[in-house]
Short mmCIF file of C-alpha atoms in Angstrom, two decimals:
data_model
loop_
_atom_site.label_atom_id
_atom_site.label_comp_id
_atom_site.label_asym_id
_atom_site.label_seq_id
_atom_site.Cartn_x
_atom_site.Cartn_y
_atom_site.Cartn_z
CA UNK A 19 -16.82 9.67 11.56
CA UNK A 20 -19.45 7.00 12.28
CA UNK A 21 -21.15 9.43 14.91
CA UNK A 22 -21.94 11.13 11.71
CA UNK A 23 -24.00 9.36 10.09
CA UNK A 24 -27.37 8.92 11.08
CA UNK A 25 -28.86 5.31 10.47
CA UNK A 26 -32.74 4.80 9.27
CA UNK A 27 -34.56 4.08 12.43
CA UNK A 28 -36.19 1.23 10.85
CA UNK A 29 -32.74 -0.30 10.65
CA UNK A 30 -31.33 1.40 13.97
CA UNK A 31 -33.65 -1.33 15.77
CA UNK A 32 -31.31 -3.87 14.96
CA UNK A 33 -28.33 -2.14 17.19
CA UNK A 34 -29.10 -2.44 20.28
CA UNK A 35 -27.70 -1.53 23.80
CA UNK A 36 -28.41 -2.44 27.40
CA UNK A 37 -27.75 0.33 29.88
CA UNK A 38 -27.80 1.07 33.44
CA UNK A 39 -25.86 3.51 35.32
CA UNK A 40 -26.15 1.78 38.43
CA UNK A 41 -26.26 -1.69 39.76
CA UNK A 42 -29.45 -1.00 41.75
CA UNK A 43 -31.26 0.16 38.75
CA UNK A 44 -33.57 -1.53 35.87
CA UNK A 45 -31.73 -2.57 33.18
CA UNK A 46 -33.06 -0.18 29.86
CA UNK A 47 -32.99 -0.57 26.27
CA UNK A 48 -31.92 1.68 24.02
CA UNK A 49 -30.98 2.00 19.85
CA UNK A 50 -28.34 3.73 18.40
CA UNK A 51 -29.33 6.03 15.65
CA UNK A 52 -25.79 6.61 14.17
CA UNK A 53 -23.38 3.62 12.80
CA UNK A 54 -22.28 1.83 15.34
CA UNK A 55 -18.86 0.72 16.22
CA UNK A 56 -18.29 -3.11 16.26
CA UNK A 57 -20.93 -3.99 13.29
CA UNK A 58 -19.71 -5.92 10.28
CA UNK A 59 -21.22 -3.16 8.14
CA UNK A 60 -19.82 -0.24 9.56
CA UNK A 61 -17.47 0.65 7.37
CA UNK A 62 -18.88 -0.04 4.12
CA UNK A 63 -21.80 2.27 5.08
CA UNK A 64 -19.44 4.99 6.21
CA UNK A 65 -17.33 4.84 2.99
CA UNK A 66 -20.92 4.61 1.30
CA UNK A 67 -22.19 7.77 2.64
CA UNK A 68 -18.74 9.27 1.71
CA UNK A 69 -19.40 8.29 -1.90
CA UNK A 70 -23.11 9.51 -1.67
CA UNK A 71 -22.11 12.89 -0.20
CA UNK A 72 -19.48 13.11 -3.43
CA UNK A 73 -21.95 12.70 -5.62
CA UNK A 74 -24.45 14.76 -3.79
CA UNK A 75 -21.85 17.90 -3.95
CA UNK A 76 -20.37 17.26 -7.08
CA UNK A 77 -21.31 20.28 -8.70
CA UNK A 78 -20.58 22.58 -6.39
CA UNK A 79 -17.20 20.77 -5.27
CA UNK A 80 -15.78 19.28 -8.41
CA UNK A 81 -11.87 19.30 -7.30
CA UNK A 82 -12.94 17.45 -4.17
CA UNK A 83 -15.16 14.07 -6.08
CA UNK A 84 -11.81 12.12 -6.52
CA UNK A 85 -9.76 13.36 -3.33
CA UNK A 86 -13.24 12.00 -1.54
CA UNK A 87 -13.68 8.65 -4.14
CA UNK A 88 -10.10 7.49 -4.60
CA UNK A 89 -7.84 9.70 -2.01
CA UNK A 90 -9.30 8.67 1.12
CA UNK A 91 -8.63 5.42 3.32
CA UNK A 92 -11.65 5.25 5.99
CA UNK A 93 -11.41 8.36 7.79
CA UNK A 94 -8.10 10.03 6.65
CA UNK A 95 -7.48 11.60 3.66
CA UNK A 96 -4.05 12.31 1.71
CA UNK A 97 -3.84 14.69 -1.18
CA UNK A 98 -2.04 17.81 -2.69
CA UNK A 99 -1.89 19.72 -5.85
CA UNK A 100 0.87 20.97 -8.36
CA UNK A 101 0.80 24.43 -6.89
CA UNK A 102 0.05 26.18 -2.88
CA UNK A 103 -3.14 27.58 -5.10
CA UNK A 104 -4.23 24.78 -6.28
CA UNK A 105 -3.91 22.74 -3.29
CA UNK A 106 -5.51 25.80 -1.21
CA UNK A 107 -8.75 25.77 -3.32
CA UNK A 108 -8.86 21.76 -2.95
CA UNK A 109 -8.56 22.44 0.94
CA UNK A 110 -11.69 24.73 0.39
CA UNK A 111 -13.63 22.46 -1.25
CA UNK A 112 -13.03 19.35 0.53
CA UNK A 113 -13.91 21.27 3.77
CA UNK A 114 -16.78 22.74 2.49
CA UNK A 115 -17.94 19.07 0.95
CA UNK A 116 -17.36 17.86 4.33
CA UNK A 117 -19.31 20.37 6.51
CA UNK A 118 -22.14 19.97 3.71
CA UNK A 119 -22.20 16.18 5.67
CA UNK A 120 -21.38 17.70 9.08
CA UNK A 121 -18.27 16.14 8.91
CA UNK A 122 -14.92 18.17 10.05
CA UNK A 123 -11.68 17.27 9.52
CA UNK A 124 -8.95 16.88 12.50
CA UNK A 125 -5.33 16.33 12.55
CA UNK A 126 -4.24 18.24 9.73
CA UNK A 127 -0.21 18.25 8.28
CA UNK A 128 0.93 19.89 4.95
CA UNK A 129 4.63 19.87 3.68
CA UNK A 130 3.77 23.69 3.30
CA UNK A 131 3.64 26.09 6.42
CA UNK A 132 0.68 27.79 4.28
CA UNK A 133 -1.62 25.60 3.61
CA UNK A 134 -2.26 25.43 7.78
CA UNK A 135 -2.48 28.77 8.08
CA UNK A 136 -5.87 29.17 8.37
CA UNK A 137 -6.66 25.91 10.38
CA UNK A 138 -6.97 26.04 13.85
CA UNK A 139 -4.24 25.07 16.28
CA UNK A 140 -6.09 22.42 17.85
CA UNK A 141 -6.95 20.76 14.42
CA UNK A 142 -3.58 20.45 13.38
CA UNK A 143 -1.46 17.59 14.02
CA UNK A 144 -0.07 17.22 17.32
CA UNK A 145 3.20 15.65 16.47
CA UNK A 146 5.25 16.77 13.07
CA UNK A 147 5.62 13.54 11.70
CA UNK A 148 2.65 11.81 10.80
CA UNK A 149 2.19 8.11 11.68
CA UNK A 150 0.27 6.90 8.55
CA UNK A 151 -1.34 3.78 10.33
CA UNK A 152 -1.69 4.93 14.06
CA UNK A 153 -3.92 2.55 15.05
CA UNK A 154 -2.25 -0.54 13.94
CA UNK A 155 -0.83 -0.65 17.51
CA UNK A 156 0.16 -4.28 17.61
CA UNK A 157 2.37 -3.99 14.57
CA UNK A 158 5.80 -3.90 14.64
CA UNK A 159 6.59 -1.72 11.39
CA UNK A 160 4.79 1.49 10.91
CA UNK A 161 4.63 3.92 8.01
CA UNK A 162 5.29 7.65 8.37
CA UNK A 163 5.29 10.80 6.37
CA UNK A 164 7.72 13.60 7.56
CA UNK A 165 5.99 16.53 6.39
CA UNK A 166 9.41 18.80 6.97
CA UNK A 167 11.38 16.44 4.44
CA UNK A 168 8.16 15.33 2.63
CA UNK A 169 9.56 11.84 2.88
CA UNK A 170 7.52 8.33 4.01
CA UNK A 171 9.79 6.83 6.94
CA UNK A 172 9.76 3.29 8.65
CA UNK A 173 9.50 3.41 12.25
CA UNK A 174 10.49 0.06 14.45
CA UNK A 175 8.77 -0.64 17.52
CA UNK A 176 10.16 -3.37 18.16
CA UNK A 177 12.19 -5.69 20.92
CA UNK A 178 13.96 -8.48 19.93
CA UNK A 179 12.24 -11.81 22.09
CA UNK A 180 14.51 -13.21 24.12
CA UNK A 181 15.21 -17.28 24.27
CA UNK A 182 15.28 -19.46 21.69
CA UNK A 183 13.07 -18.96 18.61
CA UNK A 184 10.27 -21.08 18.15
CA UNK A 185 7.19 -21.39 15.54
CA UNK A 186 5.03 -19.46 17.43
CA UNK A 187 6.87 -16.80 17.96
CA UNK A 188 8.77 -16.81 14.59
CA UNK A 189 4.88 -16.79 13.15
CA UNK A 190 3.85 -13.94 15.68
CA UNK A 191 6.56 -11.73 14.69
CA UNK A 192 6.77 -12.08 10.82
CA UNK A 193 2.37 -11.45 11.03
CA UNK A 194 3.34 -8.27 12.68
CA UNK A 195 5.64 -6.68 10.03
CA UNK A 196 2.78 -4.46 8.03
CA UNK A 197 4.42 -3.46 4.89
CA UNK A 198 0.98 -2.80 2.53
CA UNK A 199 2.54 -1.19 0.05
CA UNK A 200 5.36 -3.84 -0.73
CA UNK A 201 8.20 -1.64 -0.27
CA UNK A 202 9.86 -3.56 2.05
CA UNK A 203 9.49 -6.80 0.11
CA UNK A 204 13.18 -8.08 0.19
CA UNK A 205 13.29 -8.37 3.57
CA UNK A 206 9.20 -9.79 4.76
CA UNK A 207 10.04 -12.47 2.19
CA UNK A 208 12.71 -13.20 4.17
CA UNK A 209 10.96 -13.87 7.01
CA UNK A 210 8.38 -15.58 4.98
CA UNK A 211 10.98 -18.32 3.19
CA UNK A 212 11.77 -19.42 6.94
CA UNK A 213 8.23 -19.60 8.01
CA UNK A 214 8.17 -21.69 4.81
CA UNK A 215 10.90 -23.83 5.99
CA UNK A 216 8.95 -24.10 9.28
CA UNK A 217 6.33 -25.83 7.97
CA UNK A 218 7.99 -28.34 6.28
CA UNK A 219 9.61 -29.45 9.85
CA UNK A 220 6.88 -29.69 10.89
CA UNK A 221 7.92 -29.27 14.64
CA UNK A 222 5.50 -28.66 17.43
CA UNK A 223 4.38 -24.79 18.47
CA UNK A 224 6.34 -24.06 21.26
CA UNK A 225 9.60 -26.30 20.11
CA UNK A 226 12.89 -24.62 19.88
CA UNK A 227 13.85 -24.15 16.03
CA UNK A 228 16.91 -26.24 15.04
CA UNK A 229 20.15 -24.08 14.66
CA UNK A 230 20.15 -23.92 11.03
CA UNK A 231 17.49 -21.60 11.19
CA UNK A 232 17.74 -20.37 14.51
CA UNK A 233 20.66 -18.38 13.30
CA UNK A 234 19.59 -16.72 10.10
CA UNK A 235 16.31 -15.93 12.34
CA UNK A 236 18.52 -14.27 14.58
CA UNK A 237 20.47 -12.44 12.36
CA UNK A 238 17.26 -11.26 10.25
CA UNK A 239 15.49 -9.66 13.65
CA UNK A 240 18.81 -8.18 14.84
CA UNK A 241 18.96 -6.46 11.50
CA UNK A 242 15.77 -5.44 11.54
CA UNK A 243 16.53 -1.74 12.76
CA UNK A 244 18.36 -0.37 9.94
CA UNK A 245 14.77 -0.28 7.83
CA UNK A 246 14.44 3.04 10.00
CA UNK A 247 17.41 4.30 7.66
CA UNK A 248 15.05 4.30 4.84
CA UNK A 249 13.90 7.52 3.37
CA UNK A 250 11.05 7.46 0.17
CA UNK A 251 10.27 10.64 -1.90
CA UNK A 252 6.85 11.48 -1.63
CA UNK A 253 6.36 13.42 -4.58
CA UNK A 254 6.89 11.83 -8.22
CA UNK A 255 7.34 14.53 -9.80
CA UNK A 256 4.03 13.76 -12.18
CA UNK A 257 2.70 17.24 -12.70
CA UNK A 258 0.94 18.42 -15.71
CA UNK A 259 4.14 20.41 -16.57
CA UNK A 260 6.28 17.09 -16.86
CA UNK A 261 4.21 15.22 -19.77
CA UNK A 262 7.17 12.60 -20.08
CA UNK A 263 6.72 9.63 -18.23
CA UNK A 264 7.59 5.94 -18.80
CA UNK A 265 6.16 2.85 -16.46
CA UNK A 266 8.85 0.11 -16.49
CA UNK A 267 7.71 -3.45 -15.06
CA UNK A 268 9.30 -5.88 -13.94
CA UNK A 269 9.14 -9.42 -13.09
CA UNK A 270 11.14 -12.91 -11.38
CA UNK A 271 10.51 -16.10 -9.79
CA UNK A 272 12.65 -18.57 -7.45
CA UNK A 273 11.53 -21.89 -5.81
CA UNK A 274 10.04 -19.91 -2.95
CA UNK A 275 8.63 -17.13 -4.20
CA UNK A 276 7.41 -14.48 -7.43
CA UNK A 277 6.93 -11.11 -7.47
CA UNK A 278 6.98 -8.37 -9.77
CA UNK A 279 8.14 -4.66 -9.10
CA UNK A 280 7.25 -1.24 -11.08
CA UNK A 281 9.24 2.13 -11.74
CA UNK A 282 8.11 5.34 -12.92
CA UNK A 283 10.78 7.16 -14.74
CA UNK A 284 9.69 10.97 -14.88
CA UNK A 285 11.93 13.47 -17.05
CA UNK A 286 12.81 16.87 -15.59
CA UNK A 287 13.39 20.43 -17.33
CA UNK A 288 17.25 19.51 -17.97
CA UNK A 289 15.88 16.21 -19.87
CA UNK A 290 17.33 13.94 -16.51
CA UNK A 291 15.83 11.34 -15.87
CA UNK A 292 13.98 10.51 -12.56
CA UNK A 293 13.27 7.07 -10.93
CA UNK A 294 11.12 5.96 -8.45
CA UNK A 295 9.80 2.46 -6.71
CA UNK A 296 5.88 2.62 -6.96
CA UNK A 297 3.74 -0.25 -4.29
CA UNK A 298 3.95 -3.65 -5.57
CA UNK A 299 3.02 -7.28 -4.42
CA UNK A 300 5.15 -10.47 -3.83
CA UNK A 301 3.26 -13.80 -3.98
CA UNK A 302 4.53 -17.26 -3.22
CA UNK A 303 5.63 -19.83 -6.82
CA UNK A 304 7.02 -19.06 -10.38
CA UNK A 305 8.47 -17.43 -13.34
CA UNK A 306 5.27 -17.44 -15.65
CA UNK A 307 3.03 -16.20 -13.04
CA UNK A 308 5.26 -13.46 -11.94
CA UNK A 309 4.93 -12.14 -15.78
CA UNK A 310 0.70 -12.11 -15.32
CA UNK A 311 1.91 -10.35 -11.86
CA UNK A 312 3.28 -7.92 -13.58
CA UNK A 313 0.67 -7.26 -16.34
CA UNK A 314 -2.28 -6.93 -13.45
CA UNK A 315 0.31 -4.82 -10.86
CA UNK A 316 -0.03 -2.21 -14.04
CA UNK A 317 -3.88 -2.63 -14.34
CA UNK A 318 -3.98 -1.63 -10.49
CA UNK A 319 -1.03 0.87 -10.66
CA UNK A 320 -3.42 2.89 -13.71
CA UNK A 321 -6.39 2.45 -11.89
CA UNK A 322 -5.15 3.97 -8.51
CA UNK A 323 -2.66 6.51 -9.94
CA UNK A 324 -4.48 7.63 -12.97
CA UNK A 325 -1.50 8.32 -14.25
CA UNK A 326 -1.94 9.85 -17.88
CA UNK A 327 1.39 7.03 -19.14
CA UNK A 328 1.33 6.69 -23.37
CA UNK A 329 0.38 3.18 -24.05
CA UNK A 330 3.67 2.75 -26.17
CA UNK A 331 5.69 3.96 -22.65
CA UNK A 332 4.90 0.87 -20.54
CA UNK A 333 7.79 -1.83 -20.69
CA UNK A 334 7.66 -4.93 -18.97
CA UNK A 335 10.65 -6.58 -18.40
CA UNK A 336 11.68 -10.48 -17.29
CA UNK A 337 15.22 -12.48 -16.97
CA UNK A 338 13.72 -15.52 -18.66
CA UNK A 339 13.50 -16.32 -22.21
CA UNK A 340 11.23 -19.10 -22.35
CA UNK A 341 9.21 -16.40 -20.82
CA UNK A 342 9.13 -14.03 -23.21
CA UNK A 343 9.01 -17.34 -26.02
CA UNK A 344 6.00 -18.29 -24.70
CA UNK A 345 4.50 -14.31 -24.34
CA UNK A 346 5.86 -13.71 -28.04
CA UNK A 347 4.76 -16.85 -29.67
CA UNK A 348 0.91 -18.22 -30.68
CA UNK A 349 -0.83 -18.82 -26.78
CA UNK A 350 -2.93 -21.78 -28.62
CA UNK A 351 0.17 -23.79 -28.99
CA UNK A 352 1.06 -23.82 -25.47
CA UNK A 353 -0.09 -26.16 -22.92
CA UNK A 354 -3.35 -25.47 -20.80
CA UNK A 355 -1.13 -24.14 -17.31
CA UNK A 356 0.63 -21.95 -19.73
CA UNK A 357 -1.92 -21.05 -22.32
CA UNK A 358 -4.08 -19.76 -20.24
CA UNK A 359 -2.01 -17.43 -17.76
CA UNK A 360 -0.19 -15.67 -21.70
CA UNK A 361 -3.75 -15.12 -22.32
CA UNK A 362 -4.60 -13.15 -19.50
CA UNK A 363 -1.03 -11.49 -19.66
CA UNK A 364 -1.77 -10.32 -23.13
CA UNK A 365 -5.43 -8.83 -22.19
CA UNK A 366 -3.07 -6.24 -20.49
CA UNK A 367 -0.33 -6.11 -22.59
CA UNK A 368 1.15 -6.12 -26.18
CA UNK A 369 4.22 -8.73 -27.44
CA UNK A 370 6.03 -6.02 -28.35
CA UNK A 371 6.03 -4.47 -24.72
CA UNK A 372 8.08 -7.14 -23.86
CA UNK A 373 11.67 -7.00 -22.71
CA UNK A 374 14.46 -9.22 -21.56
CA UNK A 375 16.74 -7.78 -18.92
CA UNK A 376 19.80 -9.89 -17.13
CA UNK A 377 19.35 -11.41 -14.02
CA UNK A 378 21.68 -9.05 -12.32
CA UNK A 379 20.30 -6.07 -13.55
CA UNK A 380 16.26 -7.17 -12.40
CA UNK A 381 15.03 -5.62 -9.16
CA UNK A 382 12.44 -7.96 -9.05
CA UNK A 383 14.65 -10.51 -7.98
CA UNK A 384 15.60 -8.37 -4.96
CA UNK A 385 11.85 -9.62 -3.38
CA UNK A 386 11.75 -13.35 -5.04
CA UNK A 387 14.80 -14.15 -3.08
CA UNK A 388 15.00 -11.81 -0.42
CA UNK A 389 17.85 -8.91 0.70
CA UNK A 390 18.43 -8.42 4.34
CA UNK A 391 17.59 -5.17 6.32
CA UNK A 392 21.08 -4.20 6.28
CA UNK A 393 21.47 -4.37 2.46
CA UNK A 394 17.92 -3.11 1.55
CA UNK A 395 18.75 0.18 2.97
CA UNK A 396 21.52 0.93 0.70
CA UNK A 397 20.35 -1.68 -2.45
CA UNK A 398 20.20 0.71 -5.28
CA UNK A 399 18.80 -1.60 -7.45
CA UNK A 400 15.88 -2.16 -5.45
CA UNK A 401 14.98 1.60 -4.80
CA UNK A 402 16.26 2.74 -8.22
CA UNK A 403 16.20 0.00 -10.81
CA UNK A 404 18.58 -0.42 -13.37
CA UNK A 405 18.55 2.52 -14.95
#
């Protein structure tokens, strides 16, 4: 990708490379004239030029502006359409935006035999499941899209350390355990509540852990491998077809940890129901701040989805009802701390959005407290909500 793009000779000075093919022979000078690898400013320029050549082709390739602006991470794209038409005539377009650049893409997989019909053999994907982050080799979790089953998997490459735990390696694992898109929340905050208690030891590097944690470490990385049991629906069922759609937030807090977790609840021809998890974030402290969580998780989730969701059909939901006192009562009688976060919570959101749901019935407190591997898999009310 960054072979590419050709960078303004003026600037290209500033990347240069010494060269010699042989020992014997004077050192030479050269500049590179495309983005170079290694350089700070690499990728912004490359995501840049995407942008540009979006704009650029606009006109000509109007399906393929938002797959380019808001469907592609660096170099790989994912994207579909409601229909094997519509999602051949994107194809077309993004290709030809592409080639307009004299970029070409590689590595193709569709959950659709004929929407690789007409690429070449060597441009589709080699293998038929689809390792999402590849080149995150030193992590131990990795996300997957089975194109067959159209499902994201979790694939484990992992070996449990042998010896006794310590900091360091307790730290080195639980930096390795990539989930981005929060689904696996229960179980890295886990991981992250004993790092927690790590640090308030404060024992040295390379000490062995004491045995009330040693244990529950051990247990948490021998359990570990049943995340690969995990199977996500790719599609959500959000088609222009299926206008009804309700977004259903919700938020909790411990002493360790907040978070807040959101559901989209699509209705099908028979007027069923559908649920599914949507990405979320888990941040460390309490109950208050995991309601403004929840207020900005929806500003991102109807930024990136661009989800067309009737104001009136986004419900936030919380266990505590000092919580929703404070969201439901005047913000100026509150006390600064407080005051100010119901502020920002109600720049997002409406009093009347508000909901109280029992503890036992909140996902959200499935990632403020933590599940383990072995119960995530099978935790309905984290995958599912309530509903």
């Amino acid at each position: 990708m960054y072979r590419r793009i050709d960078v303004d000779e003026d600037d290209a000075q500033y990347q240069r490379i010494l060269w010699r093919n042989d020992p014997t022979e004077d050192i030479k000078e050269y500049f590179c004239s495309t983005v170079m690898f290694g350089t700070s400013s690499a990728p912004f320029t490359a995501i840049r030029t995407m942008h540009q050549l979006a704009n650029d082709e606009g006109i000509k390739y109007p399906l393929a502006v938002d797959v380019i602006k808001y469907e592609m991470y660096v170099d790989d794209i994912l994207s579909g359409g409601e229909s094997i038409e519509r999602a051949q005539e994107l194809q077309r377009q993004i290709l030809a935006m592409l080639h307009s650049g004299t970029f070409q893409l590689r590595k193709w997989a569709a959950n659709n035999p004929k929407l690789l019909e007409n690429v070449p053999t060597e441009h589709k994907a080699t293998h038929g499941v689809l390792h999402l982050n590849a080149k995150e080799t030193i992590k131990t979790l990795g996300l997957s899209w089975n194109p067959a089953t159209d499902n994201f998997e979790f694939n484990l490459n992992f070996k449990i350390p042998s010896g006794a735990a310590t900091k360091r390696s307790i730290l080195s694992t639980t930096a390795r355990l990539f989930d981005p898109l929060g689904w696996l929340n229960p179980v890295i905050v886990t991981a992250k509540i004993i790092m927690h208690q790590l640090w308030s030891l404060k024992l040295g590097w390379d000490t062995p852990v004491p045995d009330g944690i040693q244990t529950p470490w051990k247990r948490f990385i021998e359990e570990l491998p049943n995340i690969s049991q995990i199977r996500l629906p790719r599609w959500l069922d959000t088609g222009a077809t299926n206008p009804a759609k309700e977004l259903h937030v919700f938020c909790d807090a411990s002493t360790l940890a907040y978070s807040a977790t959101a559901y989209l609840q699509v209705r099908d021809e028979g007027g069923k129901w559908c649920t599914s998890l949507l990405p979320k974030i888990t941040i460390p402290r309490a109950e208050l701040c995991g309601a403004l969580l929840a207020a900005k998780l929806v500003q991102f989730l109807q930024k990136h989805l661009r989800l067309p969701i009737d104001h009136s059909r986004i419900l936030f939901w919380t266990d505590t009802m000092i919580v929703l006192g404070w969201i439901r009562g005047d913000p100026n009688r509150w006390k600064i701390f407080v005051s100010n976060r119901i502020h920002k919570i109600l720049e997002v959101s409406e009093q009347g959005q508000w909901r109280y749901v029992a503890s036992e019935d909140n996902p959200a407190d499935c990632s403020s407290r933590g599940l383990s591997s072995l119960k995530l898999a099978q935790h309905q009310l984290w995958w599912r909500g309530p509903f």
